[in-house]
Amino acid sequence: MGTLCLACENVAFSYENQTVVSDLNFSVEEGDYLCIIGANGTGKSTLMKGMLGLKKPASGRIVLGESIQPGQIGYVPQQTPAQRDFPALVGEVVLSGCLSGGLGKGRKRRLAQEKLDLLGIADLWGKSFRELSGGQRQRVLLARALCAAQKLILLDEPATGLDTEAAEDFYHLLLHLNREHNITVVMVSHALREAFAHADHILCLSHDGYFFGRTEEYLESEEGRHFYGRCRT
Amino acid sequence: MMRYLGEMLSYPFMVRALAAGVLLSLCAALLGVSLVLKRFSMIGDGLSHVGFGALAVASALDLAPLAVAVPVVVAAAFLLLWLSASGKMKGDAATAVFSTGALAVGVMVISMSTGMNADLNSYLFGSILAMSGKDVALSVVLSVAVLVFYGCFYDGLFAVTFDEGFARAAGIRTERYRCLLAVLTAIVVVLGMRMMGALLISSLIVFPALTAMRLCKSYKGVLAVSACLAVTGFLAGLGISFFYGTPAGASVVVVDILIFILASFVGWCKKR
């Protein structure tokens, strides 16, 4: 047993008075890479909001591991159109991740620079955020998330709007962070090929129940074979 | 030049207009950056129409104008934010409803109480004579509040403006920022609208921010340039208004438009 990062215990969520997720049980341990997949409307985004503490479950509870304080979850949301023309320097955006913890100015700056180095974009500090490519912007948002949380990051369809090459780069970067730096990754994704190749756990939500387990187990299940066949064609 | 300035400042009403106007422009410009970036540009316009309705009712009932207008407009700002946040009504639709509704009520009240006269004109397009000593004092208090808000909560304000979802996940109480933004905007609108006019006050909020965004890459830069441009635009507009006898509000807006066009051109040249 590794150290617990996050667990859902008998969790149910409702959205506009309809139950979208019910009786959900799963846990994420330190160093795991979990992909949450499933068709539209099965509650992936709602579950994500629940894990971030933005939405209370209708029943059950979501528990954070002892080493993680509330607010210390690194969130990489989907990019909004408003952000694409937001006037800010990359440095300002990354610094906005260092909010909790009451760090001094110098420490914040060092932390932010360290995360940019880690993601290979140290030279972008003084660049304008709106002039970056989609892939670079996503890396900057990832750096911001890593400033907020050292151990656990949650991503909501991070490759939306990226071209194939940039998306692939981004997934490899995530894998690197997970394997080499032991950062726990929880991601909602439509990119099944990368999900099956990189994630060690899969949570597949559907309208009549869910699957949670190791990726190999999922691929051997009937549902998994069906999905996997689809993403190979 | 100095002689003209001396002449301008020899009138007490000009000194009051100048002092209050500079402070209000500064506040409007700072708040405007957040409002424009959060796609709330039209909120200032909607609130100024509500303010017009409230002022009309206050004068018909012979009540103190600010004592009626400030709470009504603050309440309208909360209601607008709540409507769009809860999804009960789209934000732009709600603003349009408030805007036209309050305008209609205001016009009805004015026509029933005093008849359509100069009053209506000065409400809609502003009057340079409107600023009293009390307004100047309130403007000082308000601008200190806005500067403290920006100074103390700069980091949180940036995070909320840039990405509300991330900020909430990081434990920031984003609703508080929204509320504070709404209250401060409502007060700027009410204080400024009698000089600038109900139809023109929202330009103080929108133009400097939009212009600054064409010139600056950093958020800090946008805030600083927006504040400077707002004050410059106001002073130039007021000068034109005094020497050519044009309405103060419209003169300021025309100067702001010219600055905006110039900045767009500079921004376009830089990109090429």
Short mmCIF file of C-alpha atoms in Angstrom, two decimals:
data_model
loop_
_atom_site.label_atom_id
_atom_site.label_comp_id
_atom_site.label_asym_id
_atom_site.label_seq_id
_atom_site.Cartn_x
_atom_site.Cartn_y
_atom_site.Cartn_z
CA MET A 1 0.00 0.00 0.00
CA GLY A 2 1.38 3.42 -0.93
CA THR A 3 0.45 6.69 0.74
CA LEU A 4 -3.10 7.81 0.11
CA CYS A 5 -3.52 10.98 -1.94
CA LEU A 6 -7.24 11.17 -2.52
CA ALA A 7 -10.19 8.85 -2.05
CA CYS A 8 -13.87 8.87 -2.95
CA GLU A 9 -16.09 6.96 -0.53
CA ASN A 10 -19.62 6.11 -1.71
CA VAL A 11 -19.75 9.40 -3.54
CA ALA A 12 -22.80 10.55 -5.48
CA PHE A 13 -23.21 13.74 -7.49
CA SER A 14 -26.27 15.26 -8.99
CA TYR A 15 -26.40 17.82 -11.73
CA GLU A 16 -29.56 19.83 -12.33
CA ASN A 17 -31.49 17.46 -10.05
CA GLN A 18 -30.34 14.36 -11.93
CA THR A 19 -27.96 11.92 -10.34
CA VAL A 20 -25.01 11.59 -12.69
CA VAL A 21 -22.62 9.64 -10.47
CA SER A 22 -23.65 7.32 -7.68
CA ASP A 23 -21.96 5.05 -5.17
CA LEU A 24 -18.50 5.75 -6.50
CA ASN A 25 -15.52 4.28 -4.65
CA PHE A 26 -11.92 4.67 -5.67
CA SER A 27 -8.62 5.85 -4.27
CA VAL A 28 -5.51 7.46 -5.69
CA GLU A 29 -2.12 6.82 -4.12
CA GLU A 30 1.02 8.87 -4.33
CA GLY A 31 2.73 8.41 -7.69
CA ASP A 32 -0.40 7.09 -9.44
CA TYR A 33 -1.46 8.21 -12.89
CA LEU A 34 -5.24 7.99 -13.14
CA CYS A 35 -7.22 8.71 -16.27
CA ILE A 36 -10.94 9.37 -16.00
CA ILE A 37 -12.71 8.47 -19.23
CA GLY A 38 -16.30 8.00 -20.32
CA ALA A 39 -18.92 9.35 -22.69
CA ASN A 40 -20.26 12.89 -22.42
CA GLY A 41 -22.75 13.50 -19.64
CA THR A 42 -21.47 10.70 -17.40
CA GLY A 43 -20.24 13.17 -14.79
CA LYS A 44 -16.50 13.43 -15.46
CA SER A 45 -16.38 17.19 -15.06
CA THR A 46 -18.71 17.11 -12.08
CA LEU A 47 -16.46 14.58 -10.38
CA MET A 48 -13.47 16.79 -11.17
CA LYS A 49 -15.19 19.74 -9.51
CA GLY A 50 -15.90 17.57 -6.50
CA MET A 51 -12.27 16.54 -6.16
CA LEU A 52 -11.23 20.19 -6.38
CA GLY A 53 -13.63 21.05 -3.59
CA LEU A 54 -15.72 23.29 -5.85
CA LYS A 55 -18.84 21.12 -5.58
CA LYS A 56 -20.11 19.18 -2.61
CA PRO A 57 -21.10 15.57 -3.27
CA ALA A 58 -24.81 14.82 -2.81
CA SER A 59 -23.76 11.95 -0.56
CA GLY A 60 -20.58 10.17 0.50
CA ARG A 61 -17.30 11.98 0.97
CA ILE A 62 -14.07 12.84 -0.78
CA VAL A 63 -11.00 12.51 1.42
CA LEU A 64 -7.59 14.05 0.84
CA GLY A 65 -4.45 12.28 2.03
CA GLU A 66 -2.69 13.53 5.16
CA SER A 67 0.14 15.12 3.24
CA ILE A 68 -2.21 17.27 1.16
CA GLN A 69 -3.84 20.42 2.51
CA PRO A 70 -7.09 21.69 1.01
CA GLY A 71 -6.15 24.22 -1.67
CA GLN A 72 -2.90 22.38 -2.39
CA ILE A 73 -4.23 20.68 -5.47
CA GLY A 74 -2.70 21.78 -8.72
CA TYR A 75 -5.52 22.33 -11.16
CA VAL A 76 -5.02 22.68 -14.90
CA PRO A 77 -8.42 23.76 -16.24
CA GLN A 78 -9.50 23.89 -19.84
CA GLN A 79 -8.28 27.11 -21.42
CA THR A 80 -10.98 29.73 -21.78
CA PRO A 81 -11.27 32.07 -24.77
CA ALA A 82 -10.89 35.03 -22.38
CA GLN A 83 -7.41 33.84 -21.40
CA ARG A 84 -6.15 33.80 -24.95
CA ASP A 85 -6.10 37.59 -25.13
CA PHE A 86 -5.34 38.25 -21.47
CA PRO A 87 -2.56 40.82 -21.05
CA ALA A 88 -0.10 39.21 -18.65
CA LEU A 89 3.49 38.07 -18.62
CA VAL A 90 4.24 34.37 -18.23
CA GLY A 91 5.94 35.20 -14.93
CA GLU A 92 2.78 36.88 -13.61
CA VAL A 93 0.65 33.87 -14.54
CA VAL A 94 2.98 31.35 -12.90
CA LEU A 95 3.34 33.50 -9.78
CA SER A 96 -0.45 33.48 -9.41
CA GLY A 97 -0.09 29.79 -8.53
CA CYS A 98 1.97 30.60 -5.42
CA LEU A 99 -0.98 31.91 -3.43
CA SER A 100 -1.26 29.59 -0.48
CA GLY A 101 1.49 29.02 2.05
CA GLY A 102 2.24 32.69 2.72
CA LEU A 103 5.60 32.68 0.95
CA GLY A 104 7.66 35.86 0.67
CA LYS A 105 8.21 37.59 -2.66
CA GLY A 106 11.68 36.14 -3.26
CA ARG A 107 10.65 32.58 -2.38
CA LYS A 108 7.62 32.81 -4.68
CA ARG A 109 9.76 34.02 -7.52
CA ARG A 110 12.28 31.18 -7.00
CA LEU A 111 9.50 28.59 -6.81
CA ALA A 112 7.92 29.86 -10.03
CA GLN A 113 11.26 29.93 -11.85
CA GLU A 114 12.03 26.41 -10.64
CA LYS A 115 8.78 25.07 -12.10
CA LEU A 116 9.40 26.78 -15.44
CA ASP A 117 12.86 25.17 -15.49
CA LEU A 118 11.33 21.79 -14.72
CA LEU A 119 9.01 22.09 -17.72
CA GLY A 120 11.77 23.34 -20.02
CA ILE A 121 10.31 26.80 -20.57
CA ALA A 122 12.58 28.91 -18.32
CA ASP A 123 13.18 31.39 -21.13
CA LEU A 124 9.49 32.32 -21.36
CA TRP A 125 9.37 34.29 -18.06
CA GLY A 126 9.22 37.77 -19.57
CA LYS A 127 7.14 36.79 -22.62
CA SER A 128 3.55 37.82 -23.17
CA PHE A 129 1.12 35.00 -22.33
CA ARG A 130 -1.25 35.83 -25.19
CA GLU A 131 1.52 35.61 -27.77
CA LEU A 132 2.47 32.01 -26.91
CA SER A 133 1.48 28.94 -28.90
CA GLY A 134 -1.27 26.71 -27.48
CA GLY A 135 1.25 24.13 -26.31
CA GLN A 136 3.41 26.70 -24.55
CA ARG A 137 0.37 28.21 -22.87
CA GLN A 138 -0.63 24.81 -21.56
CA ARG A 139 2.89 24.29 -20.14
CA VAL A 140 2.69 27.66 -18.41
CA LEU A 141 -0.65 26.68 -16.84
CA LEU A 142 0.92 23.39 -15.75
CA ALA A 143 3.81 25.31 -14.15
CA ARG A 144 1.26 27.43 -12.29
CA ALA A 145 -0.50 24.29 -11.04
CA LEU A 146 2.82 22.86 -9.83
CA CYS A 147 3.44 26.03 -7.82
CA ALA A 148 0.13 25.53 -6.04
CA ALA A 149 0.70 21.84 -5.36
CA GLN A 150 3.88 19.87 -5.08
CA LYS A 151 2.38 16.39 -5.23
CA LEU A 152 -1.01 16.15 -6.89
CA ILE A 153 -2.22 17.69 -10.13
CA LEU A 154 -5.68 17.45 -11.66
CA LEU A 155 -6.15 18.12 -15.35
CA ASP A 156 -9.39 18.67 -17.25
CA GLU A 157 -8.94 17.60 -20.88
CA PRO A 158 -5.62 19.40 -21.13
CA ALA A 159 -5.09 18.75 -24.83
CA THR A 160 -8.31 20.43 -26.00
CA GLY A 161 -7.46 22.88 -28.76
CA LEU A 162 -3.86 21.71 -29.19
CA ASP A 163 -2.57 20.30 -32.47
CA THR A 164 -1.50 16.64 -32.49
CA GLU A 165 2.17 17.33 -32.00
CA ALA A 166 1.70 19.78 -29.13
CA ALA A 167 -0.75 17.38 -27.47
CA GLU A 168 1.73 14.51 -27.74
CA ASP A 169 4.51 16.67 -26.26
CA PHE A 170 2.26 17.64 -23.40
CA TYR A 171 1.32 14.03 -22.59
CA HIS A 172 4.99 13.02 -22.60
CA LEU A 173 5.79 15.85 -20.24
CA LEU A 174 3.07 14.64 -17.87
CA LEU A 175 4.42 11.11 -18.03
CA HIS A 176 7.90 12.42 -17.25
CA LEU A 177 6.62 14.37 -14.22
CA ASN A 178 4.79 11.29 -13.01
CA ARG A 179 7.60 8.76 -13.47
CA GLU A 180 10.67 10.86 -12.68
CA HIS A 181 9.32 13.31 -10.13
CA ASN A 182 6.68 11.13 -8.48
CA ILE A 183 3.91 13.66 -9.08
CA THR A 184 0.45 12.15 -8.86
CA VAL A 185 -1.62 12.84 -11.97
CA VAL A 186 -5.41 12.68 -12.22
CA MET A 187 -6.73 13.59 -15.64
CA VAL A 188 -10.07 13.73 -17.41
CA SER A 189 -9.34 12.87 -21.00
CA HIS A 190 -10.83 12.01 -24.36
CA ALA A 191 -7.46 10.91 -25.72
CA LEU A 192 -7.86 7.18 -25.13
CA ARG A 193 -4.66 6.08 -26.84
CA GLU A 194 -2.51 8.20 -24.49
CA ALA A 195 -4.71 7.29 -21.54
CA PHE A 196 -4.11 3.58 -22.03
CA ALA A 197 -0.42 4.01 -22.84
CA HIS A 198 0.50 6.29 -19.92
CA ALA A 199 -1.99 5.86 -17.10
CA ASP A 200 -1.60 3.07 -14.59
CA HIS A 201 -5.21 3.32 -13.43
CA ILE A 202 -8.43 3.91 -15.32
CA LEU A 203 -11.75 5.17 -14.03
CA CYS A 204 -14.36 4.71 -16.71
CA LEU A 205 -17.72 6.34 -15.96
CA SER A 206 -20.84 5.27 -17.82
CA HIS A 207 -24.56 5.78 -17.36
CA ASP A 208 -24.99 2.39 -15.68
CA GLY A 209 -22.07 2.12 -13.29
CA TYR A 210 -18.33 2.51 -13.53
CA PHE A 211 -15.06 0.64 -13.79
CA PHE A 212 -12.06 1.39 -11.60
CA GLY A 213 -8.84 -0.59 -11.68
CA ARG A 214 -5.40 -0.96 -13.20
CA THR A 215 -5.11 -0.18 -16.89
CA GLU A 216 -4.24 -3.82 -17.78
CA GLU A 217 -7.37 -5.05 -16.00
CA TYR A 218 -9.48 -2.52 -17.84
CA LEU A 219 -8.11 -3.48 -21.23
CA GLU A 220 -8.96 -7.13 -20.54
CA SER A 221 -12.53 -6.34 -19.52
CA GLU A 222 -15.24 -6.51 -22.14
CA GLU A 223 -15.89 -2.79 -22.00
CA GLY A 224 -12.18 -2.06 -22.18
CA ARG A 225 -11.70 -4.26 -25.22
CA HIS A 226 -14.56 -2.45 -26.89
CA PHE A 227 -13.05 0.98 -26.13
CA TYR A 228 -9.51 -0.07 -26.99
CA GLY A 229 -10.63 -1.53 -30.30
CA ARG A 230 -12.26 1.79 -31.08
CA CYS A 231 -9.21 3.86 -30.37
CA ARG A 232 -6.96 1.63 -32.47
CA THR A 233 -9.07 1.97 -35.56
CA MET B 1 -1.25 78.47 -21.09
CA MET B 2 -0.73 79.20 -17.40
CA ARG B 3 -3.12 82.13 -17.70
CA TYR B 4 -5.84 79.85 -19.10
CA LEU B 5 -5.22 77.33 -16.36
CA GLY B 6 -5.45 80.07 -13.75
CA GLU B 7 -8.70 81.23 -15.27
CA MET B 8 -10.09 77.70 -15.24
CA LEU B 9 -9.16 77.16 -11.61
CA SER B 10 -10.59 80.49 -10.47
CA TYR B 11 -14.06 78.94 -10.57
CA PRO B 12 -14.79 76.80 -7.48
CA PHE B 13 -17.08 74.47 -9.48
CA MET B 14 -14.19 73.74 -11.87
CA VAL B 15 -11.86 72.91 -9.00
CA ARG B 16 -14.45 70.51 -7.59
CA ALA B 17 -15.09 68.92 -10.98
CA LEU B 18 -11.36 68.57 -11.52
CA ALA B 19 -10.63 67.00 -8.14
CA ALA B 20 -13.56 64.57 -8.17
CA GLY B 21 -13.12 63.77 -11.86
CA VAL B 22 -9.44 62.90 -11.60
CA LEU B 23 -10.06 60.59 -8.64
CA LEU B 24 -13.09 58.94 -10.24
CA SER B 25 -11.24 58.43 -13.53
CA LEU B 26 -8.44 56.74 -11.64
CA CYS B 27 -10.84 54.37 -9.85
CA ALA B 28 -12.87 53.67 -12.97
CA ALA B 29 -9.72 52.84 -14.92
CA LEU B 30 -8.44 50.37 -12.32
CA LEU B 31 -11.81 48.66 -11.88
CA GLY B 32 -12.28 48.75 -15.64
CA VAL B 33 -9.28 46.49 -16.24
CA SER B 34 -10.86 43.72 -14.17
CA LEU B 35 -14.34 44.30 -15.57
CA VAL B 36 -13.26 44.29 -19.21
CA LEU B 37 -11.12 41.17 -18.74
CA LYS B 38 -13.93 39.35 -16.95
CA ARG B 39 -16.29 40.27 -19.80
CA PHE B 40 -18.37 42.59 -17.61
CA SER B 41 -17.87 45.69 -19.77
CA MET B 42 -21.58 46.33 -20.10
CA ILE B 43 -22.21 46.23 -16.36
CA GLY B 44 -21.14 49.87 -15.97
CA ASP B 45 -23.62 50.89 -18.64
CA GLY B 46 -26.45 48.91 -17.08
CA LEU B 47 -25.73 50.31 -13.64
CA SER B 48 -25.60 53.90 -14.86
CA HIS B 49 -29.13 53.54 -16.25
CA VAL B 50 -30.28 52.15 -12.93
CA GLY B 51 -28.58 55.14 -11.32
CA PHE B 52 -30.51 57.44 -13.65
CA GLY B 53 -33.80 55.89 -12.56
CA ALA B 54 -32.84 56.16 -8.90
CA LEU B 55 -31.82 59.82 -9.21
CA ALA B 56 -35.07 60.64 -10.97
CA VAL B 57 -37.10 59.03 -8.20
CA ALA B 58 -35.00 60.75 -5.53
CA SER B 59 -35.51 64.18 -7.03
CA ALA B 60 -39.26 63.59 -7.52
CA LEU B 61 -39.61 62.63 -3.85
CA ASP B 62 -37.24 65.38 -2.79
CA LEU B 63 -34.75 63.00 -1.18
CA ALA B 64 -30.95 63.28 -1.05
CA PRO B 65 -29.80 61.93 -4.44
CA LEU B 66 -26.77 59.94 -3.30
CA ALA B 67 -28.55 58.40 -0.31
CA VAL B 68 -31.08 56.86 -2.71
CA ALA B 69 -28.91 56.13 -5.74
CA VAL B 70 -25.93 54.44 -4.04
CA PRO B 71 -27.89 51.66 -2.28
CA VAL B 72 -30.18 51.10 -5.27
CA VAL B 73 -27.28 50.76 -7.71
CA VAL B 74 -25.28 48.55 -5.34
CA ALA B 75 -28.34 46.30 -4.99
CA ALA B 76 -28.74 46.22 -8.79
CA ALA B 77 -25.05 45.26 -9.16
CA PHE B 78 -25.49 42.34 -6.75
CA LEU B 79 -28.65 41.23 -8.49
CA LEU B 80 -26.95 41.32 -11.91
CA LEU B 81 -23.99 39.28 -10.67
CA TRP B 82 -26.26 36.80 -8.94
CA LEU B 83 -28.47 36.39 -12.02
CA SER B 84 -25.54 35.65 -14.30
CA ALA B 85 -23.67 33.47 -11.79
CA SER B 86 -26.72 31.33 -11.01
CA GLY B 87 -27.54 30.95 -14.68
CA LYS B 88 -31.12 32.17 -14.16
CA MET B 89 -30.61 34.71 -16.92
CA LYS B 90 -27.70 35.38 -19.26
CA GLY B 91 -25.57 38.30 -18.06
CA ASP B 92 -25.95 40.41 -21.20
CA ALA B 93 -29.71 39.88 -21.33
CA ALA B 94 -30.06 40.79 -17.64
CA THR B 95 -28.02 43.96 -18.19
CA ALA B 96 -30.21 44.96 -21.14
CA VAL B 97 -33.38 44.42 -19.11
CA PHE B 98 -32.10 46.46 -16.17
CA SER B 99 -30.77 49.16 -18.41
CA THR B 100 -33.90 49.86 -20.44
CA GLY B 101 -36.24 49.17 -17.54
CA ALA B 102 -34.60 51.69 -15.25
CA LEU B 103 -34.33 54.26 -18.05
CA ALA B 104 -38.06 53.96 -18.73
CA VAL B 105 -38.96 54.31 -15.06
CA GLY B 106 -36.69 57.34 -14.75
CA VAL B 107 -38.22 59.08 -17.77
CA MET B 108 -41.76 58.35 -16.53
CA VAL B 109 -41.01 59.76 -13.08
CA ILE B 110 -39.34 62.88 -14.45
CA SER B 111 -42.12 63.61 -16.92
CA MET B 112 -44.77 63.20 -14.23
CA SER B 113 -43.00 65.32 -11.61
CA THR B 114 -41.23 68.19 -13.35
CA GLY B 115 -42.02 67.67 -17.01
CA MET B 116 -39.35 67.00 -19.60
CA ASN B 117 -36.91 69.83 -19.12
CA ALA B 118 -33.27 70.64 -18.63
CA ASP B 119 -33.14 68.23 -15.69
CA LEU B 120 -33.48 65.24 -17.96
CA ASN B 121 -30.79 66.56 -20.23
CA SER B 122 -28.33 67.02 -17.42
CA TYR B 123 -29.05 63.55 -16.02
CA LEU B 124 -28.48 61.88 -19.37
CA PHE B 125 -25.47 63.85 -20.57
CA GLY B 126 -24.06 65.21 -17.34
CA SER B 127 -23.33 68.66 -16.05
CA ILE B 128 -20.06 70.09 -14.94
CA LEU B 129 -21.88 72.04 -12.24
CA ALA B 130 -23.13 68.87 -10.59
CA MET B 131 -20.20 68.15 -8.28
CA SER B 132 -20.66 69.40 -4.73
CA GLY B 133 -18.10 69.53 -1.94
CA LYS B 134 -19.67 66.36 -0.55
CA ASP B 135 -19.11 64.55 -3.85
CA VAL B 136 -15.45 65.49 -3.77
CA ALA B 137 -15.11 64.14 -0.23
CA LEU B 138 -16.85 60.90 -1.24
CA SER B 139 -14.59 60.59 -4.26
CA VAL B 140 -11.54 60.84 -2.02
CA VAL B 141 -12.88 58.08 0.26
CA LEU B 142 -13.78 55.91 -2.72
CA SER B 143 -10.43 56.26 -4.43
CA VAL B 144 -8.60 55.40 -1.23
CA ALA B 145 -10.82 52.30 -0.95
CA VAL B 146 -10.06 51.26 -4.54
CA LEU B 147 -6.32 51.82 -4.12
CA VAL B 148 -6.27 49.82 -0.88
CA PHE B 149 -8.27 47.05 -2.58
CA TYR B 150 -5.76 46.87 -5.43
CA GLY B 151 -2.74 47.24 -3.15
CA CYS B 152 -3.66 44.65 -0.52
CA PHE B 153 -5.40 42.07 -2.67
CA TYR B 154 -3.38 42.40 -5.85
CA ASP B 155 -2.33 38.73 -6.03
CA GLY B 156 -5.79 37.39 -5.33
CA LEU B 157 -7.38 39.86 -7.71
CA PHE B 158 -5.04 38.83 -10.50
CA ALA B 159 -5.74 35.14 -9.87
CA VAL B 160 -9.52 35.68 -9.83
CA THR B 161 -9.46 37.82 -12.97
CA PHE B 162 -7.19 35.46 -14.90
CA ASP B 163 -8.83 32.18 -13.96
CA GLU B 164 -11.71 31.93 -11.54
CA GLY B 165 -11.78 28.11 -11.51
CA PHE B 166 -8.13 27.81 -10.57
CA ALA B 167 -8.45 30.53 -7.93
CA ARG B 168 -11.40 28.77 -6.31
CA ALA B 169 -9.56 25.46 -6.30
CA ALA B 170 -6.62 27.21 -4.61
CA GLY B 171 -8.97 28.26 -1.82
CA ILE B 172 -9.65 31.89 -2.75
CA ARG B 173 -13.15 33.13 -1.91
CA THR B 174 -13.86 34.39 -5.39
CA GLU B 175 -17.42 35.57 -4.57
CA ARG B 176 -15.98 38.14 -2.16
CA TYR B 177 -13.84 39.63 -4.89
CA ARG B 178 -16.82 39.77 -7.23
CA CYS B 179 -18.94 41.48 -4.61
CA LEU B 180 -16.29 44.03 -3.76
CA LEU B 181 -15.75 44.73 -7.44
CA ALA B 182 -19.50 45.20 -7.90
CA VAL B 183 -19.88 47.55 -4.94
CA LEU B 184 -16.92 49.74 -5.92
CA THR B 185 -18.09 49.88 -9.54
CA ALA B 186 -21.60 50.83 -8.45
CA ILE B 187 -20.27 53.72 -6.34
CA VAL B 188 -17.97 54.98 -9.12
CA VAL B 189 -20.91 54.93 -11.51
CA VAL B 190 -23.23 56.86 -9.20
CA LEU B 191 -20.63 59.47 -8.28
CA GLY B 192 -19.44 59.94 -11.83
CA MET B 193 -22.73 59.90 -13.69
CA ARG B 194 -23.93 63.34 -12.68
CA MET B 195 -20.87 64.94 -14.19
CA MET B 196 -20.32 62.53 -17.09
CA GLY B 197 -23.97 61.68 -17.75
CA ALA B 198 -25.82 58.40 -17.36
CA LEU B 199 -25.30 57.55 -21.01
CA LEU B 200 -21.56 58.25 -20.99
CA ILE B 201 -20.15 57.22 -17.60
CA SER B 202 -19.38 53.64 -18.62
CA SER B 203 -16.83 54.94 -21.13
CA LEU B 204 -14.63 55.95 -18.16
CA ILE B 205 -14.59 52.28 -17.17
CA VAL B 206 -14.06 50.73 -20.58
CA PHE B 207 -11.86 53.01 -22.71
CA PRO B 208 -8.68 53.38 -20.62
CA ALA B 209 -8.54 49.62 -19.98
CA LEU B 210 -9.05 48.75 -23.65
CA THR B 211 -6.46 51.28 -24.74
CA ALA B 212 -3.90 50.08 -22.20
CA MET B 213 -4.38 46.48 -23.33
CA ARG B 214 -3.27 47.44 -26.83
CA LEU B 215 -0.06 48.95 -25.51
CA CYS B 216 1.12 46.70 -22.66
CA LYS B 217 2.07 43.07 -22.34
CA SER B 218 2.03 42.78 -18.56
CA TYR B 219 -0.95 43.03 -16.23
CA LYS B 220 0.85 45.52 -13.98
CA GLY B 221 1.66 47.61 -17.04
CA VAL B 222 -1.97 47.58 -18.15
CA LEU B 223 -3.11 48.80 -14.72
CA ALA B 224 -0.54 51.62 -14.61
CA VAL B 225 -1.09 52.79 -18.19
CA SER B 226 -4.86 52.56 -17.85
CA ALA B 227 -4.78 54.81 -14.77
CA CYS B 228 -2.50 57.36 -16.45
CA LEU B 229 -4.54 57.44 -19.66
CA ALA B 230 -7.78 57.89 -17.73
CA VAL B 231 -6.47 60.90 -15.83
CA THR B 232 -4.88 62.43 -18.94
CA GLY B 233 -8.06 61.91 -20.95
CA PHE B 234 -10.18 63.47 -18.25
CA LEU B 235 -7.97 66.54 -17.86
CA ALA B 236 -7.83 67.12 -21.62
CA GLY B 237 -11.59 66.61 -21.94
CA LEU B 238 -12.34 69.00 -19.12
CA GLY B 239 -10.05 71.63 -20.64
CA ILE B 240 -11.78 71.35 -24.00
CA SER B 241 -15.15 71.53 -22.29
CA PHE B 242 -14.19 74.72 -20.44
CA PHE B 243 -12.70 76.60 -23.36
CA TYR B 244 -15.10 75.53 -26.08
CA GLY B 245 -18.23 75.31 -23.94
CA THR B 246 -18.87 71.67 -24.90
CA PRO B 247 -20.46 69.21 -22.41
CA ALA B 248 -17.78 67.78 -20.08
CA GLY B 249 -18.81 64.11 -20.36
CA ALA B 250 -18.90 64.05 -24.15
CA SER B 251 -15.59 65.93 -24.39
CA VAL B 252 -13.84 63.39 -22.16
CA VAL B 253 -15.24 60.49 -24.18
CA VAL B 254 -14.13 62.04 -27.47
CA VAL B 255 -10.60 62.47 -26.11
CA ASP B 256 -10.66 58.83 -24.91
CA ILE B 257 -11.73 57.66 -28.37
CA LEU B 258 -8.90 59.59 -30.00
CA ILE B 259 -6.38 58.08 -27.59
CA PHE B 260 -7.83 54.63 -28.27
CA ILE B 261 -7.49 55.04 -32.04
CA LEU B 262 -3.94 56.30 -31.65
CA ALA B 263 -3.03 53.36 -29.38
CA SER B 264 -4.60 50.87 -31.78
CA PHE B 265 -2.47 52.33 -34.55
CA VAL B 266 0.68 52.14 -32.40
CA GLY B 267 -0.18 48.55 -31.42
CA TRP B 268 -0.74 47.63 -35.07
CA CYS B 269 2.59 49.18 -36.11
CA LYS B 270 4.41 47.32 -33.32
CA LYS B 271 3.04 43.98 -34.48
CA ARG B 272 4.17 44.46 -38.07
#
